[in-house]
Amino acid sequence: MNELVPVAPAAPVSPLRQRLIDDMNMRHFSRETQRNYIRDVGRFATFLGRPPDTATGEDLRRFQIEQREGGMPVPTMNSIVAALRFFFTHTLDRPDLARRLVRMKQIRKLPVVLSRDEVARLLGATTCLKHQAALSVAYSAGLRVGEVSMLKVRDVDSERMLLRVERGKGGQYRNAMLPADLLTLLRHWWKLGCEQGVMHRDGWLFPGQHALKPISTKQIHRVVAEAAQAAGIAKRVSPHTLRHSFATHLLEDGVDIRVIQALLGHAKLENTAFYTKVATRTVRAVTSPLDKLGMFMPSEAAPPG
């Protein structure tokens, strides 16, 4: 009976929207970024009540004022600014309008970072080898959750001890580190995955429920949350926490900050330098000028503590 029910044709894509999509494809934007940009430009068009290519500087001003007065979170407002700036600069060739958009100042909170012991407990609390391997990649190579999800078997370069990240943020390509212990773990996962019939040389490194699709970022989030709970970790943990922990632990070990910047794929050094605020071992290693004065030497009679 289903084949007799007429299927409604898909709504045609407007030329303006197709042009935006083409511009994003040309710059290798990820599917998630494209989805967000289309949504945000559509949000502005809804506010405007007419095609967004007819907007004026005053329209943009009113739009941002309404967002702020409506209590929209600053990160969301800034994401919309990024989408509209791209749209007006590249799709419409109207950089004069893009300059009218104001990026809101955001107070950046210190990231949650796990201790090395907590990371070990988290990885040990996973329920299967695939999940343990995926979270180990996130921590040992400092990858974003989307980068872990989109890894393919061929991205593991055991000769050069590198992971090729081909679908990084903004469509950027980079090499990430492949520690020896991680390679051993991935080989165990490869062997088990082949026995289960879900691993293929041209396939995903971490297949989803269907072997032809990668594990979803939503599932990785769920795996991290469940493992943290099982490990008795009270901190609010996400896959990005493992990336934060990777950067912080490298910094505490004395790795040059520019090397960490390259490993993380940060465009700006200031984003990497932010981890100095949570590198507690680095702070503890510094001798205070007060201690060098020697004025308050502990008494021999003082109790230990």
XYZ file of C-alpha atoms in Angstrom:
305
model
C 0.000 0.000 0.000
C 2.830 2.403 0.784
C 3.984 2.483 -2.816
C 0.540 3.788 -3.849
C 0.733 6.793 -1.529
C 1.991 9.825 -3.468
C 5.214 11.265 -2.087
C 5.322 15.037 -1.754
C 8.177 16.489 -3.799
C 11.016 18.049 -1.832
C 10.807 21.815 -1.530
C 13.022 23.458 -4.160
C 16.149 25.186 -2.906
C 16.159 28.903 -3.663
C 19.009 30.216 -5.852
C 20.278 32.346 -2.939
C 20.392 29.414 -0.543
C 22.089 27.234 -3.181
C 24.688 29.941 -3.691
C 25.386 29.982 0.051
C 25.733 26.181 0.049
C 28.097 26.318 -2.941
C 30.257 28.923 -1.195
C 30.497 26.742 1.914
C 31.253 23.593 -0.079
C 34.011 25.431 -1.931
C 35.659 26.126 1.438
C 35.150 22.551 2.692
C 32.866 23.525 5.562
C 31.662 20.551 7.594
C 28.067 19.402 7.320
C 27.372 20.631 10.838
C 28.766 24.105 10.095
C 26.732 24.301 6.900
C 23.589 23.285 8.766
C 24.211 25.941 11.416
C 24.929 28.713 8.879
C 21.799 27.931 6.861
C 19.737 27.914 10.071
C 21.175 31.243 11.265
C 20.761 33.025 7.931
C 17.195 31.671 7.853
C 16.626 33.036 11.359
C 17.617 36.493 10.138
C 15.381 36.151 7.049
C 12.435 35.262 9.297
C 13.068 38.373 11.390
C 13.363 40.452 8.238
C 10.220 39.110 6.609
C 11.788 39.308 3.164
C 14.827 37.858 1.340
C 18.040 38.499 3.327
C 19.838 39.914 0.277
C 17.592 42.990 0.594
C 18.798 43.771 4.137
C 20.207 47.129 5.164
C 22.634 48.096 7.889
C 19.703 49.309 9.995
C 18.012 45.910 9.628
C 21.101 44.207 11.027
C 21.243 46.669 13.903
C 17.581 46.063 14.823
C 18.091 42.298 14.557
C 20.984 42.277 17.014
C 19.207 44.600 19.433
C 16.179 42.307 19.446
C 18.405 39.288 20.081
C 20.109 40.952 23.031
C 16.897 42.239 24.571
C 15.315 38.820 24.081
C 17.987 37.290 26.299
C 19.714 35.223 23.635
C 22.964 33.699 25.004
C 26.158 35.441 23.892
C 27.686 32.293 22.271
C 24.553 31.875 20.152
C 24.591 35.530 19.131
C 28.242 35.271 18.106
C 27.555 32.110 16.100
C 24.850 33.999 14.186
C 27.298 36.854 13.578
C 29.789 34.390 12.069
C 27.122 32.965 9.759
C 25.862 36.358 8.629
C 29.357 37.731 8.114
C 30.136 34.816 5.821
C 26.835 35.263 3.991
C 27.242 38.992 3.388
C 30.989 38.868 2.652
C 31.230 35.838 0.387
C 27.760 35.028 -0.926
C 26.514 38.599 -1.465
C 29.875 40.395 -1.776
C 28.636 43.009 0.710
C 31.472 43.344 3.258
C 30.082 46.778 4.166
C 27.082 45.045 5.748
C 29.237 42.396 7.404
C 31.109 45.171 9.196
C 27.860 46.359 10.765
C 27.558 43.138 12.758
C 28.789 43.382 16.335
C 30.459 40.429 18.029
C 29.552 40.328 21.707
C 32.249 40.090 24.346
C 32.056 36.776 26.136
C 33.470 35.969 29.551
C 35.306 32.714 28.976
C 34.943 30.198 31.768
C 37.817 27.996 32.808
C 37.433 24.562 31.208
C 36.875 21.435 33.267
C 40.070 19.367 33.279
C 40.477 15.813 34.538
C 43.503 14.634 36.468
C 45.516 11.822 34.920
C 44.018 9.404 37.428
C 40.501 10.517 36.496
C 41.261 10.025 32.789
C 42.488 6.488 33.501
C 39.353 5.733 35.523
C 37.120 7.159 32.793
C 38.736 5.086 30.041
C 38.636 2.004 32.228
C 34.919 2.465 32.890
C 33.879 2.176 29.217
C 31.767 -0.862 28.402
C 33.352 -2.008 25.143
C 36.624 -1.829 23.248
C 35.251 0.481 20.541
C 34.176 3.079 23.087
C 37.448 2.831 24.982
C 39.405 3.291 21.753
C 37.299 6.285 20.646
C 37.719 8.095 23.984
C 41.424 7.206 24.025
C 41.818 8.911 20.640
C 40.071 12.029 21.962
C 42.435 12.212 24.943
C 45.751 10.968 23.560
C 45.554 13.008 20.321
C 43.445 15.931 21.578
C 40.790 15.582 18.877
C 37.390 17.237 18.834
C 34.403 14.922 19.084
C 33.494 15.490 15.421
C 37.052 14.699 14.381
C 36.976 11.410 16.286
C 33.662 10.491 14.679
C 34.885 11.152 11.129
C 38.180 9.230 11.325
C 38.627 6.453 8.767
C 40.839 3.391 9.031
C 43.201 4.819 6.402
C 43.733 7.923 8.560
C 45.876 5.860 10.941
C 49.450 6.222 9.653
C 51.458 3.710 11.693
C 54.662 4.333 9.718
C 54.814 8.030 10.569
C 52.907 7.553 13.857
C 50.301 10.135 12.875
C 46.533 10.458 12.664
C 45.354 12.360 9.600
C 42.518 14.696 10.492
C 40.839 15.502 7.197
C 37.622 17.008 8.487
C 38.740 19.346 11.227
C 37.115 22.587 12.299
C 36.548 24.888 9.334
C 37.433 22.077 6.946
C 41.104 22.287 7.927
C 43.502 19.367 7.452
C 46.194 18.559 10.005
C 48.236 15.748 11.481
C 47.633 14.643 15.069
C 49.920 12.517 17.194
C 49.570 8.730 17.335
C 51.122 7.460 20.594
C 52.455 3.902 20.622
C 49.977 2.762 23.282
C 47.099 4.166 21.257
C 48.286 2.321 18.156
C 48.339 -0.926 20.158
C 44.776 -0.266 21.352
C 43.577 0.573 17.831
C 45.097 -2.662 16.512
C 43.179 -4.613 19.159
C 40.015 -2.799 18.076
C 40.769 -3.478 14.386
C 41.131 -7.205 15.069
C 37.907 -7.357 17.098
C 36.017 -5.184 14.599
C 37.055 -7.460 11.734
C 35.865 -10.491 13.688
C 32.530 -8.722 14.227
C 32.331 -7.844 10.523
C 32.067 -4.070 11.106
C 35.605 -2.976 10.177
C 36.829 -2.481 6.614
C 40.056 -1.003 5.265
C 38.172 1.766 3.475
C 35.605 2.200 6.235
C 35.132 4.246 9.375
C 37.525 3.753 12.276
C 34.541 3.818 14.635
C 31.435 2.611 12.770
C 28.014 3.471 14.107
C 25.077 1.113 14.527
C 25.216 0.725 10.745
C 28.741 -0.146 9.600
C 28.488 2.217 6.616
C 27.967 5.223 8.883
C 30.331 6.633 11.522
C 29.557 6.685 15.213
C 27.508 9.794 15.975
C 28.844 12.618 18.124
C 25.710 12.271 20.231
C 26.631 8.689 21.070
C 30.190 9.676 21.999
C 28.737 12.285 24.373
C 26.543 9.589 25.898
C 29.489 7.186 26.247
C 31.553 9.815 28.088
C 28.710 10.690 30.447
C 28.016 7.039 31.285
C 31.714 6.234 31.782
C 32.182 9.271 34.059
C 29.237 8.197 36.177
C 30.527 4.616 36.391
C 33.991 5.900 37.341
C 32.552 8.040 40.138
C 33.709 11.324 38.579
C 31.551 14.151 39.902
C 32.820 16.765 37.422
C 30.680 17.718 34.443
C 32.465 15.757 31.718
C 32.050 15.811 27.941
C 34.214 14.601 25.038
C 35.743 18.088 24.872
C 36.906 17.634 28.474
C 39.315 15.004 27.168
C 40.705 17.519 24.643
C 41.080 20.118 27.422
C 42.856 17.535 29.581
C 45.201 16.579 26.718
C 46.323 20.189 26.231
C 46.646 20.903 29.942
C 48.666 17.763 30.668
C 51.063 18.500 27.789
C 51.532 22.048 29.076
C 52.233 20.748 32.571
C 54.836 18.384 31.097
C 56.699 21.330 29.598
C 55.717 20.884 25.948
C 56.141 24.117 23.986
C 52.839 25.961 23.674
C 53.250 26.417 19.910
C 53.593 22.659 19.491
C 50.380 22.204 21.467
C 48.732 24.836 19.258
C 49.633 22.826 16.142
C 48.438 19.553 17.683
C 45.096 21.088 18.637
C 44.641 22.795 15.280
C 44.154 26.225 16.873
C 44.348 29.138 14.450
C 45.238 31.579 17.251
C 47.884 31.094 19.917
C 45.697 32.926 22.454
C 43.225 30.019 22.372
C 45.994 27.603 23.356
C 47.486 29.979 25.922
C 44.188 29.855 27.806
C 45.232 26.458 29.173
C 47.952 28.089 31.246
C 45.154 29.163 33.588
C 44.286 25.561 34.449
C 47.756 23.990 34.375
C 48.015 23.549 38.142
C 51.255 21.553 38.082
C 52.906 24.440 36.248
C 51.747 26.869 38.951
C 52.953 24.594 41.757
C 56.375 24.299 40.123
C 56.990 28.045 40.448
C 58.828 29.232 43.566
C 57.240 32.304 45.128
C 59.524 35.300 45.856
C 58.282 35.105 49.462
C 59.731 31.623 49.872
C 63.116 32.901 48.712
C 63.183 35.472 51.510
C 63.409 32.690 54.067
C 61.571 34.708 56.696
C 59.078 32.072 57.724
C 61.056 28.867 57.943
C 59.003 26.055 59.496
C 59.816 25.378 63.151
C 61.176 21.959 64.065
C 58.482 21.731 66.721
C 55.716 22.447 64.269
C 53.423 19.475 63.621
C 53.542 18.031 60.127
C 50.743 19.154 57.825
